[in-house]
Amino acid sequence: MDTEQPPSLFRPTDGGYRWQGVAYQPYKQDGSAPFKDISRQTLFHDPSLGCELRYFEMDAAGYSTLERHEHTHAVMIFRGEGQCLLGTEVRPVRTHDLITIPAWTWHQFRASGGAPMGFLCMVNTARDRPVLPTEAEAAAMRAVPAVARFFGE
Ligand code: MN
């Protein structure tokens, strides 16, 4: 993303959940990647606001990274439906639902319903790096039956 030059004030959609002047960033994925079939577009990155608004989109079988961090997220489901893991709770989520992700809370989104799922995510510009669960932490999460089902086990 070009941070030298401010974006145009008006950036029309191209349709299909893409926008003019917004880079489409599919996440690189290898066998050990903790996410699947997900892309990111940073819609707003404004130092004067101190926050960014990103649009993440998963394919029908995709999921976001299972992670936690100090910073918080404000999320709106923008397209489709799926499931959200928050701490040890699994909830169905659908278009226009709002989800607050508190500090240091494990979270992951999974598309369901056989269609792509997208969400808007507001986040601080200055933020800590996400951490992934250790094997012991993942095992503790899996001990909750609803979470094991969410992981597809
Ligand atoms: Mn996160």
mmCIF file with all atom_site columns, C-alpha atoms and ligand atoms in Angstrom:
data_model
loop_
_atom_site.group_PDB
_atom_site.id
_atom_site.type_symbol
_atom_site.label_atom_id
_atom_site.label_alt_id
_atom_site.label_comp_id
_atom_site.label_asym_id
_atom_site.label_entity_id
_atom_site.label_seq_id
_atom_site.pdbx_PDB_ins_code
_atom_site.Cartn_x
_atom_site.Cartn_y
_atom_site.Cartn_z
_atom_site.occupancy
_atom_site.B_iso_or_equiv
_atom_site.pdbx_formal_charge
_atom_site.auth_seq_id
_atom_site.auth_comp_id
_atom_site.auth_asym_id
_atom_site.auth_atom_id
_atom_site.pdbx_PDB_model_num
ATOM   1   C  CA . MET A 1 1   ? 0.000   0.000   0.000  1.00 0.00 ? 1   MET A CA 1
ATOM   2   C  CA . ASP A 1 2   ? 1.243   3.467   -0.896 1.00 0.00 ? 2   ASP A CA 1
ATOM   3   C  CA . THR A 1 3   ? 1.542   5.478   2.299  1.00 0.00 ? 3   THR A CA 1
ATOM   4   C  CA . GLU A 1 4   ? 3.343   8.410   0.636  1.00 0.00 ? 4   GLU A CA 1
ATOM   5   C  CA . GLN A 1 5   ? 0.291   9.789   -1.051 1.00 0.00 ? 5   GLN A CA 1
ATOM   6   C  CA . PRO A 1 6   ? -3.131  10.111  0.537  1.00 0.00 ? 6   PRO A CA 1
ATOM   7   C  CA . PRO A 1 7   ? -5.845  8.160   -1.253 1.00 0.00 ? 7   PRO A CA 1
ATOM   8   C  CA . SER A 1 8   ? -8.456  9.879   -3.352 1.00 0.00 ? 8   SER A CA 1
ATOM   9   C  CA . LEU A 1 9   ? -11.365 11.235  -1.384 1.00 0.00 ? 9   LEU A CA 1
ATOM   10  C  CA . PHE A 1 10  ? -13.767 9.267   -3.537 1.00 0.00 ? 10  PHE A CA 1
ATOM   11  C  CA . ARG A 1 11  ? -12.964 5.672   -4.410 1.00 0.00 ? 11  ARG A CA 1
ATOM   12  C  CA . PRO A 1 12  ? -15.867 3.956   -6.098 1.00 0.00 ? 12  PRO A CA 1
ATOM   13  C  CA . THR A 1 13  ? -16.412 0.251   -5.789 1.00 0.00 ? 13  THR A CA 1
ATOM   14  C  CA . ASP A 1 14  ? -15.561 -1.935  -8.747 1.00 0.00 ? 14  ASP A CA 1
ATOM   15  C  CA . GLY A 1 15  ? -18.399 -4.177  -7.656 1.00 0.00 ? 15  GLY A CA 1
ATOM   16  C  CA . GLY A 1 16  ? -17.750 -7.594  -6.195 1.00 0.00 ? 16  GLY A CA 1
ATOM   17  C  CA . TYR A 1 17  ? -16.364 -6.250  -2.925 1.00 0.00 ? 17  TYR A CA 1
ATOM   18  C  CA . ARG A 1 18  ? -13.379 -4.490  -4.542 1.00 0.00 ? 18  ARG A CA 1
ATOM   19  C  CA . TRP A 1 19  ? -12.613 -0.772  -4.666 1.00 0.00 ? 19  TRP A CA 1
ATOM   20  C  CA . GLN A 1 20  ? -10.691 1.479   -7.019 1.00 0.00 ? 20  GLN A CA 1
ATOM   21  C  CA . GLY A 1 21  ? -7.315  2.426   -5.552 1.00 0.00 ? 21  GLY A CA 1
ATOM   22  C  CA . VAL A 1 22  ? -7.449  -0.303  -2.890 1.00 0.00 ? 22  VAL A CA 1
ATOM   23  C  CA . ALA A 1 23  ? -4.876  -3.082  -3.172 1.00 0.00 ? 23  ALA A CA 1
ATOM   24  C  CA . TYR A 1 24  ? -6.276  -6.623  -3.074 1.00 0.00 ? 24  TYR A CA 1
ATOM   25  C  CA . GLN A 1 25  ? -3.955  -8.692  -0.889 1.00 0.00 ? 25  GLN A CA 1
ATOM   26  C  CA . PRO A 1 26  ? -4.549  -12.432 -0.877 1.00 0.00 ? 26  PRO A CA 1
ATOM   27  C  CA . TYR A 1 27  ? -2.730  -13.967 2.098  1.00 0.00 ? 27  TYR A CA 1
ATOM   28  C  CA . LYS A 1 28  ? 0.151   -16.169 1.072  1.00 0.00 ? 28  LYS A CA 1
ATOM   29  C  CA . GLN A 1 29  ? -0.506  -19.664 2.191  1.00 0.00 ? 29  GLN A CA 1
ATOM   30  C  CA . ASP A 1 30  ? 1.603   -22.742 2.637  1.00 0.00 ? 30  ASP A CA 1
ATOM   31  C  CA . GLY A 1 31  ? 0.961   -26.056 4.351  1.00 0.00 ? 31  GLY A CA 1
ATOM   32  C  CA . SER A 1 32  ? 1.542   -24.672 7.824  1.00 0.00 ? 32  SER A CA 1
ATOM   33  C  CA . ALA A 1 33  ? -0.328  -21.388 7.398  1.00 0.00 ? 33  ALA A CA 1
ATOM   34  C  CA . PRO A 1 34  ? -2.774  -20.727 10.235 1.00 0.00 ? 34  PRO A CA 1
ATOM   35  C  CA . PHE A 1 35  ? -5.380  -19.290 7.841  1.00 0.00 ? 35  PHE A CA 1
ATOM   36  C  CA . LYS A 1 36  ? -7.042  -20.409 4.611  1.00 0.00 ? 36  LYS A CA 1
ATOM   37  C  CA . ASP A 1 37  ? -8.389  -18.705 1.501  1.00 0.00 ? 37  ASP A CA 1
ATOM   38  C  CA . ILE A 1 38  ? -8.567  -15.195 2.915  1.00 0.00 ? 38  ILE A CA 1
ATOM   39  C  CA . SER A 1 39  ? -7.740  -11.791 1.474  1.00 0.00 ? 39  SER A CA 1
ATOM   40  C  CA . ARG A 1 40  ? -7.278  -8.344  2.950  1.00 0.00 ? 40  ARG A CA 1
ATOM   41  C  CA . GLN A 1 41  ? -8.037  -4.895  1.573  1.00 0.00 ? 41  GLN A CA 1
ATOM   42  C  CA . THR A 1 42  ? -7.120  -1.848  3.656  1.00 0.00 ? 42  THR A CA 1
ATOM   43  C  CA . LEU A 1 43  ? -9.964  0.576   2.929  1.00 0.00 ? 43  LEU A CA 1
ATOM   44  C  CA . PHE A 1 44  ? -8.835  3.396   5.212  1.00 0.00 ? 44  PHE A CA 1
ATOM   45  C  CA . HIS A 1 45  ? -5.427  3.978   6.770  1.00 0.00 ? 45  HIS A CA 1
ATOM   46  C  CA . ASP A 1 46  ? -5.442  7.440   8.287  1.00 0.00 ? 46  ASP A CA 1
ATOM   47  C  CA . PRO A 1 47  ? -2.803  8.467   10.850 1.00 0.00 ? 47  PRO A CA 1
ATOM   48  C  CA . SER A 1 48  ? -4.972  11.441  11.844 1.00 0.00 ? 48  SER A CA 1
ATOM   49  C  CA . LEU A 1 49  ? -7.708  9.007   12.876 1.00 0.00 ? 49  LEU A CA 1
ATOM   50  C  CA . GLY A 1 50  ? -5.258  6.621   14.510 1.00 0.00 ? 50  GLY A CA 1
ATOM   51  C  CA . CYS A 1 51  ? -7.084  3.667   13.027 1.00 0.00 ? 51  CYS A CA 1
ATOM   52  C  CA . GLU A 1 52  ? -7.495  1.513   9.944  1.00 0.00 ? 52  GLU A CA 1
ATOM   53  C  CA . LEU A 1 53  ? -10.545 -0.066  8.415  1.00 0.00 ? 53  LEU A CA 1
ATOM   54  C  CA . ARG A 1 54  ? -9.825  -3.329  6.615  1.00 0.00 ? 54  ARG A CA 1
ATOM   55  C  CA . TYR A 1 55  ? -12.053 -5.654  4.652  1.00 0.00 ? 55  TYR A CA 1
ATOM   56  C  CA . PHE A 1 56  ? -11.257 -9.356  4.985  1.00 0.00 ? 56  PHE A CA 1
ATOM   57  C  CA . GLU A 1 57  ? -12.909 -11.927 2.820  1.00 0.00 ? 57  GLU A CA 1
ATOM   58  C  CA . MET A 1 58  ? -12.823 -15.701 2.997  1.00 0.00 ? 58  MET A CA 1
ATOM   59  C  CA . ASP A 1 59  ? -13.800 -18.197 0.351  1.00 0.00 ? 59  ASP A CA 1
ATOM   60  C  CA . ALA A 1 60  ? -16.571 -20.647 1.190  1.00 0.00 ? 60  ALA A CA 1
ATOM   61  C  CA . ALA A 1 61  ? -14.188 -22.943 3.104  1.00 0.00 ? 61  ALA A CA 1
ATOM   62  C  CA . GLY A 1 62  ? -11.846 -20.235 4.354  1.00 0.00 ? 62  GLY A CA 1
ATOM   63  C  CA . TYR A 1 63  ? -10.927 -19.081 7.826  1.00 0.00 ? 63  TYR A CA 1
ATOM   64  C  CA . SER A 1 64  ? -8.955  -16.315 9.454  1.00 0.00 ? 64  SER A CA 1
ATOM   65  C  CA . THR A 1 65  ? -5.935  -16.783 11.708 1.00 0.00 ? 65  THR A CA 1
ATOM   66  C  CA . LEU A 1 66  ? -6.599  -18.027 15.228 1.00 0.00 ? 66  LEU A CA 1
ATOM   67  C  CA . GLU A 1 67  ? -4.768  -15.385 17.249 1.00 0.00 ? 67  GLU A CA 1
ATOM   68  C  CA . ARG A 1 68  ? -4.845  -12.937 20.122 1.00 0.00 ? 68  ARG A CA 1
ATOM   69  C  CA . HIS A 1 69  ? -3.172  -9.645  20.953 1.00 0.00 ? 69  HIS A CA 1
ATOM   70  C  CA . GLU A 1 70  ? -3.265  -6.589  23.168 1.00 0.00 ? 70  GLU A CA 1
ATOM   71  C  CA . HIS A 1 71  ? -5.117  -4.430  20.629 1.00 0.00 ? 71  HIS A CA 1
ATOM   72  C  CA . THR A 1 72  ? -8.856  -4.747  20.130 1.00 0.00 ? 72  THR A CA 1
ATOM   73  C  CA . HIS A 1 73  ? -10.998 -5.188  17.017 1.00 0.00 ? 73  HIS A CA 1
ATOM   74  C  CA . ALA A 1 74  ? -14.384 -3.752  16.087 1.00 0.00 ? 74  ALA A CA 1
ATOM   75  C  CA . VAL A 1 75  ? -15.907 -6.063  13.466 1.00 0.00 ? 75  VAL A CA 1
ATOM   76  C  CA . MET A 1 76  ? -18.982 -5.919  11.266 1.00 0.00 ? 76  MET A CA 1
ATOM   77  C  CA . ILE A 1 77  ? -19.902 -8.915  9.143  1.00 0.00 ? 77  ILE A CA 1
ATOM   78  C  CA . PHE A 1 78  ? -20.259 -7.404  5.676  1.00 0.00 ? 78  PHE A CA 1
ATOM   79  C  CA . ARG A 1 79  ? -21.083 -10.379 3.509  1.00 0.00 ? 79  ARG A CA 1
ATOM   80  C  CA . GLY A 1 80  ? -22.287 -13.923 3.982  1.00 0.00 ? 80  GLY A CA 1
ATOM   81  C  CA . GLU A 1 81  ? -22.391 -15.902 7.169  1.00 0.00 ? 81  GLU A CA 1
ATOM   82  C  CA . GLY A 1 82  ? -20.227 -18.105 9.277  1.00 0.00 ? 82  GLY A CA 1
ATOM   83  C  CA . GLN A 1 83  ? -19.020 -18.764 12.758 1.00 0.00 ? 83  GLN A CA 1
ATOM   84  C  CA . CYS A 1 84  ? -16.936 -16.745 15.159 1.00 0.00 ? 84  CYS A CA 1
ATOM   85  C  CA . LEU A 1 85  ? -14.777 -18.153 17.927 1.00 0.00 ? 85  LEU A CA 1
ATOM   86  C  CA . LEU A 1 86  ? -14.325 -15.635 20.722 1.00 0.00 ? 86  LEU A CA 1
ATOM   87  C  CA . GLY A 1 87  ? -12.497 -16.940 23.774 1.00 0.00 ? 87  GLY A CA 1
ATOM   88  C  CA . THR A 1 88  ? -14.082 -20.347 24.243 1.00 0.00 ? 88  THR A CA 1
ATOM   89  C  CA . GLU A 1 89  ? -17.441 -19.294 22.807 1.00 0.00 ? 89  GLU A CA 1
ATOM   90  C  CA . VAL A 1 90  ? -18.570 -20.173 19.271 1.00 0.00 ? 90  VAL A CA 1
ATOM   91  C  CA . ARG A 1 91  ? -21.358 -18.119 17.748 1.00 0.00 ? 91  ARG A CA 1
ATOM   92  C  CA . PRO A 1 92  ? -23.073 -18.107 14.376 1.00 0.00 ? 92  PRO A CA 1
ATOM   93  C  CA . VAL A 1 93  ? -22.659 -14.698 12.730 1.00 0.00 ? 93  VAL A CA 1
ATOM   94  C  CA . ARG A 1 94  ? -24.291 -13.170 9.683  1.00 0.00 ? 94  ARG A CA 1
ATOM   95  C  CA . THR A 1 95  ? -24.304 -10.036 7.574  1.00 0.00 ? 95  THR A CA 1
ATOM   96  C  CA . HIS A 1 96  ? -24.441 -6.832  9.640  1.00 0.00 ? 96  HIS A CA 1
ATOM   97  C  CA . ASP A 1 97  ? -23.744 -8.496  12.978 1.00 0.00 ? 97  ASP A CA 1
ATOM   98  C  CA . LEU A 1 98  ? -21.298 -6.558  15.166 1.00 0.00 ? 98  LEU A CA 1
ATOM   99  C  CA . ILE A 1 99  ? -18.531 -8.270  17.135 1.00 0.00 ? 99  ILE A CA 1
ATOM   100 C  CA . THR A 1 100 ? -16.191 -6.682  19.685 1.00 0.00 ? 100 THR A CA 1
ATOM   101 C  CA . ILE A 1 101 ? -12.945 -8.556  20.183 1.00 0.00 ? 101 ILE A CA 1
ATOM   102 C  CA . PRO A 1 102 ? -11.395 -7.581  23.520 1.00 0.00 ? 102 PRO A CA 1
ATOM   103 C  CA . ALA A 1 103 ? -7.682  -7.546  24.307 1.00 0.00 ? 103 ALA A CA 1
ATOM   104 C  CA . TRP A 1 104 ? -5.948  -10.930 24.643 1.00 0.00 ? 104 TRP A CA 1
ATOM   105 C  CA . THR A 1 105 ? -9.016  -12.891 23.560 1.00 0.00 ? 105 THR A CA 1
ATOM   106 C  CA . TRP A 1 106 ? -8.563  -15.773 21.098 1.00 0.00 ? 106 TRP A CA 1
ATOM   107 C  CA . HIS A 1 107 ? -10.549 -15.170 17.931 1.00 0.00 ? 107 HIS A CA 1
ATOM   108 C  CA . GLN A 1 108 ? -11.127 -16.745 14.554 1.00 0.00 ? 108 GLN A CA 1
ATOM   109 C  CA . PHE A 1 109 ? -13.744 -16.441 11.801 1.00 0.00 ? 109 PHE A CA 1
ATOM   110 C  CA . ARG A 1 110 ? -14.886 -19.270 9.555  1.00 0.00 ? 110 ARG A CA 1
ATOM   111 C  CA . ALA A 1 111 ? -17.126 -19.013 6.525  1.00 0.00 ? 111 ALA A CA 1
ATOM   112 C  CA . SER A 1 112 ? -20.058 -21.410 6.368  1.00 0.00 ? 112 SER A CA 1
ATOM   113 C  CA . GLY A 1 113 ? -23.136 -21.740 4.254  1.00 0.00 ? 113 GLY A CA 1
ATOM   114 C  CA . GLY A 1 114 ? -21.132 -22.593 1.147  1.00 0.00 ? 114 GLY A CA 1
ATOM   115 C  CA . ALA A 1 115 ? -20.452 -18.980 0.153  1.00 0.00 ? 115 ALA A CA 1
ATOM   116 C  CA . PRO A 1 116 ? -17.806 -16.348 0.764  1.00 0.00 ? 116 PRO A CA 1
ATOM   117 C  CA . MET A 1 117 ? -17.909 -14.410 4.018  1.00 0.00 ? 117 MET A CA 1
ATOM   118 C  CA . GLY A 1 118 ? -16.478 -10.942 4.468  1.00 0.00 ? 118 GLY A CA 1
ATOM   119 C  CA . PHE A 1 119 ? -16.076 -8.643  7.428  1.00 0.00 ? 119 PHE A CA 1
ATOM   120 C  CA . LEU A 1 120 ? -14.980 -5.099  8.137  1.00 0.00 ? 120 LEU A CA 1
ATOM   121 C  CA . CYS A 1 121 ? -12.394 -4.807  10.903 1.00 0.00 ? 121 CYS A CA 1
ATOM   122 C  CA . MET A 1 122 ? -11.428 -1.547  12.579 1.00 0.00 ? 122 MET A CA 1
ATOM   123 C  CA . VAL A 1 123 ? -8.095  -1.544  14.341 1.00 0.00 ? 123 VAL A CA 1
ATOM   124 C  CA . ASN A 1 124 ? -5.547  0.901   15.778 1.00 0.00 ? 124 ASN A CA 1
ATOM   125 C  CA . THR A 1 125 ? -2.828  1.998   13.370 1.00 0.00 ? 125 THR A CA 1
ATOM   126 C  CA . ALA A 1 126 ? -0.193  1.429   16.090 1.00 0.00 ? 126 ALA A CA 1
ATOM   127 C  CA . ARG A 1 127 ? -0.688  -2.054  17.488 1.00 0.00 ? 127 ARG A CA 1
ATOM   128 C  CA . ASP A 1 128 ? 1.130   -5.096  18.823 1.00 0.00 ? 128 ASP A CA 1
ATOM   129 C  CA . ARG A 1 129 ? 1.769   -8.197  16.747 1.00 0.00 ? 129 ARG A CA 1
ATOM   130 C  CA . PRO A 1 130 ? -0.732  -11.062 17.027 1.00 0.00 ? 130 PRO A CA 1
ATOM   131 C  CA . VAL A 1 131 ? 0.410   -14.233 18.758 1.00 0.00 ? 131 VAL A CA 1
ATOM   132 C  CA . LEU A 1 132 ? -0.631  -17.760 17.806 1.00 0.00 ? 132 LEU A CA 1
ATOM   133 C  CA . PRO A 1 133 ? -1.617  -20.433 20.340 1.00 0.00 ? 133 PRO A CA 1
ATOM   134 C  CA . THR A 1 134 ? 1.004   -22.812 21.660 1.00 0.00 ? 134 THR A CA 1
ATOM   135 C  CA . GLU A 1 135 ? 0.209   -26.512 21.339 1.00 0.00 ? 135 GLU A CA 1
ATOM   136 C  CA . ALA A 1 136 ? -0.869  -26.563 24.979 1.00 0.00 ? 136 ALA A CA 1
ATOM   137 C  CA . GLU A 1 137 ? -3.140  -23.571 24.480 1.00 0.00 ? 137 GLU A CA 1
ATOM   138 C  CA . ALA A 1 138 ? -4.680  -25.113 21.356 1.00 0.00 ? 138 ALA A CA 1
ATOM   139 C  CA . ALA A 1 139 ? -5.257  -28.372 23.252 1.00 0.00 ? 139 ALA A CA 1
ATOM   140 C  CA . ALA A 1 140 ? -6.976  -26.475 26.068 1.00 0.00 ? 140 ALA A CA 1
ATOM   141 C  CA . MET A 1 141 ? -9.267  -24.779 23.545 1.00 0.00 ? 141 MET A CA 1
ATOM   142 C  CA . ARG A 1 142 ? -10.050 -28.109 21.860 1.00 0.00 ? 142 ARG A CA 1
ATOM   143 C  CA . ALA A 1 143 ? -11.129 -29.528 25.206 1.00 0.00 ? 143 ALA A CA 1
ATOM   144 C  CA . VAL A 1 144 ? -14.292 -27.438 24.834 1.00 0.00 ? 144 VAL A CA 1
ATOM   145 C  CA . PRO A 1 145 ? -16.549 -29.569 22.572 1.00 0.00 ? 145 PRO A CA 1
ATOM   146 C  CA . ALA A 1 146 ? -18.051 -26.585 20.713 1.00 0.00 ? 146 ALA A CA 1
ATOM   147 C  CA . VAL A 1 147 ? -14.553 -25.322 19.954 1.00 0.00 ? 147 VAL A CA 1
ATOM   148 C  CA . ALA A 1 148 ? -13.405 -28.740 18.707 1.00 0.00 ? 148 ALA A CA 1
ATOM   149 C  CA . ARG A 1 149 ? -16.424 -28.804 16.378 1.00 0.00 ? 149 ARG A CA 1
ATOM   150 C  CA . PHE A 1 150 ? -15.582 -25.277 15.243 1.00 0.00 ? 150 PHE A CA 1
ATOM   151 C  CA . PHE A 1 151 ? -12.072 -26.500 14.368 1.00 0.00 ? 151 PHE A CA 1
ATOM   152 C  CA . GLY A 1 152 ? -13.723 -29.233 12.326 1.00 0.00 ? 152 GLY A CA 1
ATOM   153 C  CA . GLU A 1 153 ? -12.753 -32.093 14.644 1.00 0.00 ? 153 GLU A CA 1
HETATM 154 MN MN . MN  B 2 .   ? -6.864  -10.227 15.345 1.00 0.00 ? 1   MN  B MN 1
#
